Coordinates of C-alpha atoms in Angstrom, one line a residue:
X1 CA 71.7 -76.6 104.3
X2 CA 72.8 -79.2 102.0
X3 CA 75.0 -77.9 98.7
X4 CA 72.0 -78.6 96.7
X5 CA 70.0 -76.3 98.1
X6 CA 72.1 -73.6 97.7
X7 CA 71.1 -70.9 94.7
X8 CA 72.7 -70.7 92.1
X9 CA 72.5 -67.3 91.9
X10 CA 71.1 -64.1 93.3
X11 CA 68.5 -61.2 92.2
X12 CA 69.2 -58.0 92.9
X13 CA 66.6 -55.1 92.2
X14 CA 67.6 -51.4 92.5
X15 CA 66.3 -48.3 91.4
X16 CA 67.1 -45.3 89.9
X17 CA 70.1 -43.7 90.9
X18 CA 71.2 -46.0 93.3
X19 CA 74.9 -47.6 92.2
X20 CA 75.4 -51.2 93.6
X21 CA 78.7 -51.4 91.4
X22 CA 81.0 -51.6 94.1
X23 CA 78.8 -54.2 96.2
X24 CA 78.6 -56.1 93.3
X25 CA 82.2 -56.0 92.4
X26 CA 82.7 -57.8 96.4
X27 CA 80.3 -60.0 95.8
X28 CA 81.5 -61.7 92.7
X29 CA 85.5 -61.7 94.7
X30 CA 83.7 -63.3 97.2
X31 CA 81.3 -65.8 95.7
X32 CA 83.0 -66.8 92.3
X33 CA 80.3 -69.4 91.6
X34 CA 77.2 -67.5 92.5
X35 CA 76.0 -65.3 90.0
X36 CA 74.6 -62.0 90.4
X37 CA 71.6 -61.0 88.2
X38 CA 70.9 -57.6 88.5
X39 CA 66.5 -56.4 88.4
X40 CA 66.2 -52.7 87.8
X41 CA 62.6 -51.3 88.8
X42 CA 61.0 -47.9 89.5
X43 CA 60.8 -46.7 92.9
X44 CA 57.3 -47.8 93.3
X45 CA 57.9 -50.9 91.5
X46 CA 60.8 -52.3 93.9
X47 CA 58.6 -53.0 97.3
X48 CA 56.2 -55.4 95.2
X49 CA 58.8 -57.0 93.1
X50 CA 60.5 -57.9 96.6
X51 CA 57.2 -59.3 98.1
X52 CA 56.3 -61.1 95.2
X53 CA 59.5 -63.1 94.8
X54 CA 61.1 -61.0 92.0
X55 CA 64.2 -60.6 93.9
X56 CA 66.0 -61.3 96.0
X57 CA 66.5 -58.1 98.0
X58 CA 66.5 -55.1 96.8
X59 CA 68.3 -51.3 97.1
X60 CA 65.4 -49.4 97.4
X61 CA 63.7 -46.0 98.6
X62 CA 62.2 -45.7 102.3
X63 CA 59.9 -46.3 103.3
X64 CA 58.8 -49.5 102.6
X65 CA 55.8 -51.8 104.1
X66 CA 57.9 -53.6 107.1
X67 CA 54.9 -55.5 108.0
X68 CA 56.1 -57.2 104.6
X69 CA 59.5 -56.4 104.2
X70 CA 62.6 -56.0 106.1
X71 CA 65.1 -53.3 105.6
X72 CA 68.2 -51.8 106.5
X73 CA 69.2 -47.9 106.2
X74 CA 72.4 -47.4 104.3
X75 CA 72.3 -43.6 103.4
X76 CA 70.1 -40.7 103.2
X77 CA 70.8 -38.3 100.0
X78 CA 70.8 -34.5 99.5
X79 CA 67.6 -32.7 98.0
X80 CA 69.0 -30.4 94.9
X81 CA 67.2 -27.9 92.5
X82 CA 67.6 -29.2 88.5
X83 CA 68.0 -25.5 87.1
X84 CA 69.0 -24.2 83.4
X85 CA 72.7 -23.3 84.0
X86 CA 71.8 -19.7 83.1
X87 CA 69.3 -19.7 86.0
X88 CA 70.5 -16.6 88.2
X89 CA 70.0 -19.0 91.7
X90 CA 73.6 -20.8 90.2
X91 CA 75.8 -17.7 91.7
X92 CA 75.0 -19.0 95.0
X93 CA 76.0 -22.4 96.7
X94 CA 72.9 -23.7 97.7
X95 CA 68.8 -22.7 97.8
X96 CA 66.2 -22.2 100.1
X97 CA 62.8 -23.1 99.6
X98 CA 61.9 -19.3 99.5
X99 CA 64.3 -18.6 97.0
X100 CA 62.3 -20.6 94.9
X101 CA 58.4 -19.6 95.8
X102 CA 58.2 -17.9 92.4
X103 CA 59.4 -20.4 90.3
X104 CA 57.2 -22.7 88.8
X105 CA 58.0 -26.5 90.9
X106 CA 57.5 -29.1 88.4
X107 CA 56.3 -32.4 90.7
X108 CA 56.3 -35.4 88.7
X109 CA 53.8 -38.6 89.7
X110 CA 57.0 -40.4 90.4
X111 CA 58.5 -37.8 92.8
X112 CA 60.3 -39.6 96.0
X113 CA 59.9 -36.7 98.2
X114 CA 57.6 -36.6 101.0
X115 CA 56.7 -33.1 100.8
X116 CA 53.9 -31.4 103.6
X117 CA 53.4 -28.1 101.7
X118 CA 55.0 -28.3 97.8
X119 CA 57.1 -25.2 97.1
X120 CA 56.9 -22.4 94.4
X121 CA 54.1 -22.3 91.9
X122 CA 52.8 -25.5 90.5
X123 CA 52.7 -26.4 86.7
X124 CA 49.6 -26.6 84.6
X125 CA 49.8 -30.5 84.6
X126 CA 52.3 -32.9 86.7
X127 CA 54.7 -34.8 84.3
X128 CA 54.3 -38.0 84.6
X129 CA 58.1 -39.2 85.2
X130 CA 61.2 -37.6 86.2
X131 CA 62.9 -37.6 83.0
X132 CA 59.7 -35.8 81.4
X133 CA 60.2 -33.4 84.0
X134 CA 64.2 -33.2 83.1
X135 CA 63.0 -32.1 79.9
X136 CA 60.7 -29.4 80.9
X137 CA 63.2 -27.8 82.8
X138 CA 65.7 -28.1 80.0
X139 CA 62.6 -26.0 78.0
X140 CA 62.5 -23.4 80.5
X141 CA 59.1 -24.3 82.0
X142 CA 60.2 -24.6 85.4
X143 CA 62.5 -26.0 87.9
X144 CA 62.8 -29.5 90.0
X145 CA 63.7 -31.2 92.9
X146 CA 65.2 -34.3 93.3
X147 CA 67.5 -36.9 95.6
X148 CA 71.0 -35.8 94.2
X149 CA 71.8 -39.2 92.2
X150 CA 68.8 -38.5 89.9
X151 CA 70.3 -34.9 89.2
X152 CA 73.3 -36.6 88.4
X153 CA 71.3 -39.6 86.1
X154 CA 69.9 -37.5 83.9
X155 CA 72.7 -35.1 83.5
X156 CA 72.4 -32.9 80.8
X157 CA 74.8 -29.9 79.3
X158 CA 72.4 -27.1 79.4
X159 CA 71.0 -28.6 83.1
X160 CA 72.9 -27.9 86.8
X161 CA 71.8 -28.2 90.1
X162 CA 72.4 -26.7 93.8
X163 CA 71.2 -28.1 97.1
X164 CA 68.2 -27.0 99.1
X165 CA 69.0 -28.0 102.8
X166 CA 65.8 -27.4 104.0
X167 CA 63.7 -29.6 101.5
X168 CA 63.1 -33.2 102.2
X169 CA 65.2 -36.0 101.8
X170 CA 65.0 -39.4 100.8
X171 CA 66.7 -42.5 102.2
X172 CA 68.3 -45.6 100.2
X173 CA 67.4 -49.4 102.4
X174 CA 68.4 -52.6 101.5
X175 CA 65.4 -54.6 102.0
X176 CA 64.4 -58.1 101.4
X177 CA 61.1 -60.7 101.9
X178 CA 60.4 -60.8 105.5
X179 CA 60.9 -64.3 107.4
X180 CA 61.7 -65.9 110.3
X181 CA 65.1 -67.1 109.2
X182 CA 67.2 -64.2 106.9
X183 CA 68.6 -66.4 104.1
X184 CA 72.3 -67.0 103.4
X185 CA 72.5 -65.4 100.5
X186 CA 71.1 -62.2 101.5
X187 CA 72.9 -62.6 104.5
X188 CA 75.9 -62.7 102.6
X189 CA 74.9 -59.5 101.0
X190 CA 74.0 -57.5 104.3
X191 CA 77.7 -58.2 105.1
X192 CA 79.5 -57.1 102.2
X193 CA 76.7 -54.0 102.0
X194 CA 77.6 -53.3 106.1
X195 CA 81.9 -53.9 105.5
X196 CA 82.0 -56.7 107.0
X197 CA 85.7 -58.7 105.8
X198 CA 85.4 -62.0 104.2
X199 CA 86.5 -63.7 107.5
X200 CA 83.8 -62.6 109.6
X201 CA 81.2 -65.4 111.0
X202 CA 78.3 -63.5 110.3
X203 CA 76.6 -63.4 107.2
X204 CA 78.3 -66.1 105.4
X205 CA 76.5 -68.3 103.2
X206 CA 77.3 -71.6 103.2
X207 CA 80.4 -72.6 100.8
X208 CA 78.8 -73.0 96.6
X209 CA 78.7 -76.5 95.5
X210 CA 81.9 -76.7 93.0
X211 CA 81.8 -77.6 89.2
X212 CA 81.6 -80.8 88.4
X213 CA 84.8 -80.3 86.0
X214 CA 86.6 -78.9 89.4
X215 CA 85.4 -81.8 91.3
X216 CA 87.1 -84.4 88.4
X217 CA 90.4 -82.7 88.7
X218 CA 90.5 -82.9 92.4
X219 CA 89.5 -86.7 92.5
X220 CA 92.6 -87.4 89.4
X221 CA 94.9 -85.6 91.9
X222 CA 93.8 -88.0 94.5
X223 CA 93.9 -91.1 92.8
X224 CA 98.0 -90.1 91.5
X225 CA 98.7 -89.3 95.1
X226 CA 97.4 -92.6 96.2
X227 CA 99.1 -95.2 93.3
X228 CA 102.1 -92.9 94.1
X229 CA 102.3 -93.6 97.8
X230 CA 101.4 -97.6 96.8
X231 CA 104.3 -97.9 94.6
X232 CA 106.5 -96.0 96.8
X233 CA 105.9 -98.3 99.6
X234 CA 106.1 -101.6 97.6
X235 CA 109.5 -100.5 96.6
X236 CA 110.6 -100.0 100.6
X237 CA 108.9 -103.3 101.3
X238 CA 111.1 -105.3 98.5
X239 CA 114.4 -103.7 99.6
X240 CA 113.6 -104.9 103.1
X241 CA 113.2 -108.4 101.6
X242 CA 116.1 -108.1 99.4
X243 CA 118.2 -107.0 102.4
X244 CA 116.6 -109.9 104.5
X245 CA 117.5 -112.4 101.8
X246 CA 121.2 -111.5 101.3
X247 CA 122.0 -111.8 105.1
X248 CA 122.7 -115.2 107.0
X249 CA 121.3 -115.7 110.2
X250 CA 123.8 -115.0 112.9
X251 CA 122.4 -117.2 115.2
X252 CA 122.2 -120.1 113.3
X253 CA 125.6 -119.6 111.9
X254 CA 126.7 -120.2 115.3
X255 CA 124.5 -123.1 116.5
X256 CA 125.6 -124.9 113.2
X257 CA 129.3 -124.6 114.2
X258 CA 128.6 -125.5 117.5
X259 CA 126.8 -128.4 116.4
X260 CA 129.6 -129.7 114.5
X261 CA 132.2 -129.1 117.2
X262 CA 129.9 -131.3 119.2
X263 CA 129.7 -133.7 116.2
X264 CA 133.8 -134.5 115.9
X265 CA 134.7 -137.8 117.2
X266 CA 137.4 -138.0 119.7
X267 CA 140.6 -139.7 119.1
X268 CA 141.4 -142.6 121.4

């Protein structure tokens, strides 16, 4: 790969409740001249943004069509209960799914959970999203379940929440297009997802062309070096010939006497 090839930057979708700060934070240490633009979509959004070209990759929800896209695992989150904080089910640590068979479930058309058999009572009507269901609960209509980050996204005063071990859970993937060849850039972002230091061989995307104004500098400082080292060898080279100049061959010096020894006529 050629450094015009490379991107200038990389798309990132994620979705609700998932936090790529700290990945994000590595990445820009890491790749100073590759930006990171950041795509936020819905949980059923994310999977088609990624096949048609959106992103990137992605930090979505599992599962995902791997006959179209590839993934990786990173974490699986705890199911919790949204409750009213006067709820009587917050003197205890966590909740079962009996515990909560006369309560009223609210299940959202977004809900992320993969449920067999829904618990409790069902509402009148589903809410259509999440936060309409944060609200219901917040009005005393009923209770919800959710992955623990989206308890914790639409925090409110009057809201807690308690984990329900047995309920199902829902798992966070990095995923990306699938293809034959993984490229660099998301490889570089497998490795800083995975913890892999900034000297390892795998998952390193080939070095960012430079700025031009970076370039520029670098050729200047060349150039100085260069006339630098010229003048400082000129200067050598006439302090040799200076040197040569002032000194009288030797062996000359010697022939010429020698010669006019020779050269003397003899008295008769």
């Amino acid at each position: 790969m050629t450094g015009s090839d490379i991107p200038s930057s990389f798309r990132l979708a994620y979705v609700p409740g998932v936090t790529p700060t700290k990945w994000v934070r590595v990445w820009h240490e890491r790749l100073p001249h590759t930006s990171l633009e950041l795509v936020q979509a819905t949980a059923a959004e994310a999977p088609e943004l990624l096949a048609d070209g959106g992103a990137d990759a992605g930090l979505v929800r599992l599962p995902v069509d791997r006959d179209v896209l590839s993934a990786i695992p990173l974490y699986t989150e705890t199911t919790v209960v949204v409750i009213p904080k006067d709820h009587v089910a917050t003197a205890a640590e966590e909740v079962s799914l009996a515990e909560l068979s006369d309560e009223i479930v609210l299940h959202p058309l977004d809900d992320l959970l993969a449920w067999e058999t829904l618990p409790g009572l069902p509402a009148v009507e589903r809410p259509a999203t999440t936060a309409d269901a944060i609200e219901l609960v917040a009005a005393g209509v009923g209770v919800l379940l959710v992955p623990q980050s989206l308890a914790r996204l639409h925090h409110r005063k009057d809201l807690t929440y308690r984990p329900v071990p047995e309920a199902p859970e829902s798992r966070v993937a990095l995923s990306w297009p699938d293809a034959e060849v993984t490229p660099d850039l998301v490889e570089e972002f497998i490795g800083i997802v995975r913890g892999r230091t900034v000297n390892s061989t795998r998952g390193r995307a080939a070095t960012p062309p430079r700025p031009a104004k970076d370039k520029a500098k670098d050729k200047a400082k060349d150039k100085a070096k260069r006339a630098g080292a010229g003048g400082a060898g000129g200067g050598s080279g006439g302090a040799r010939n200076r040197s040569a100049a002032g000194r009288k061959p030797q062996s000359g010096g010697r022939t010429g006497g020698q010669g006019g020894k020779r050269g003397k006529p003899r008295g008769r």
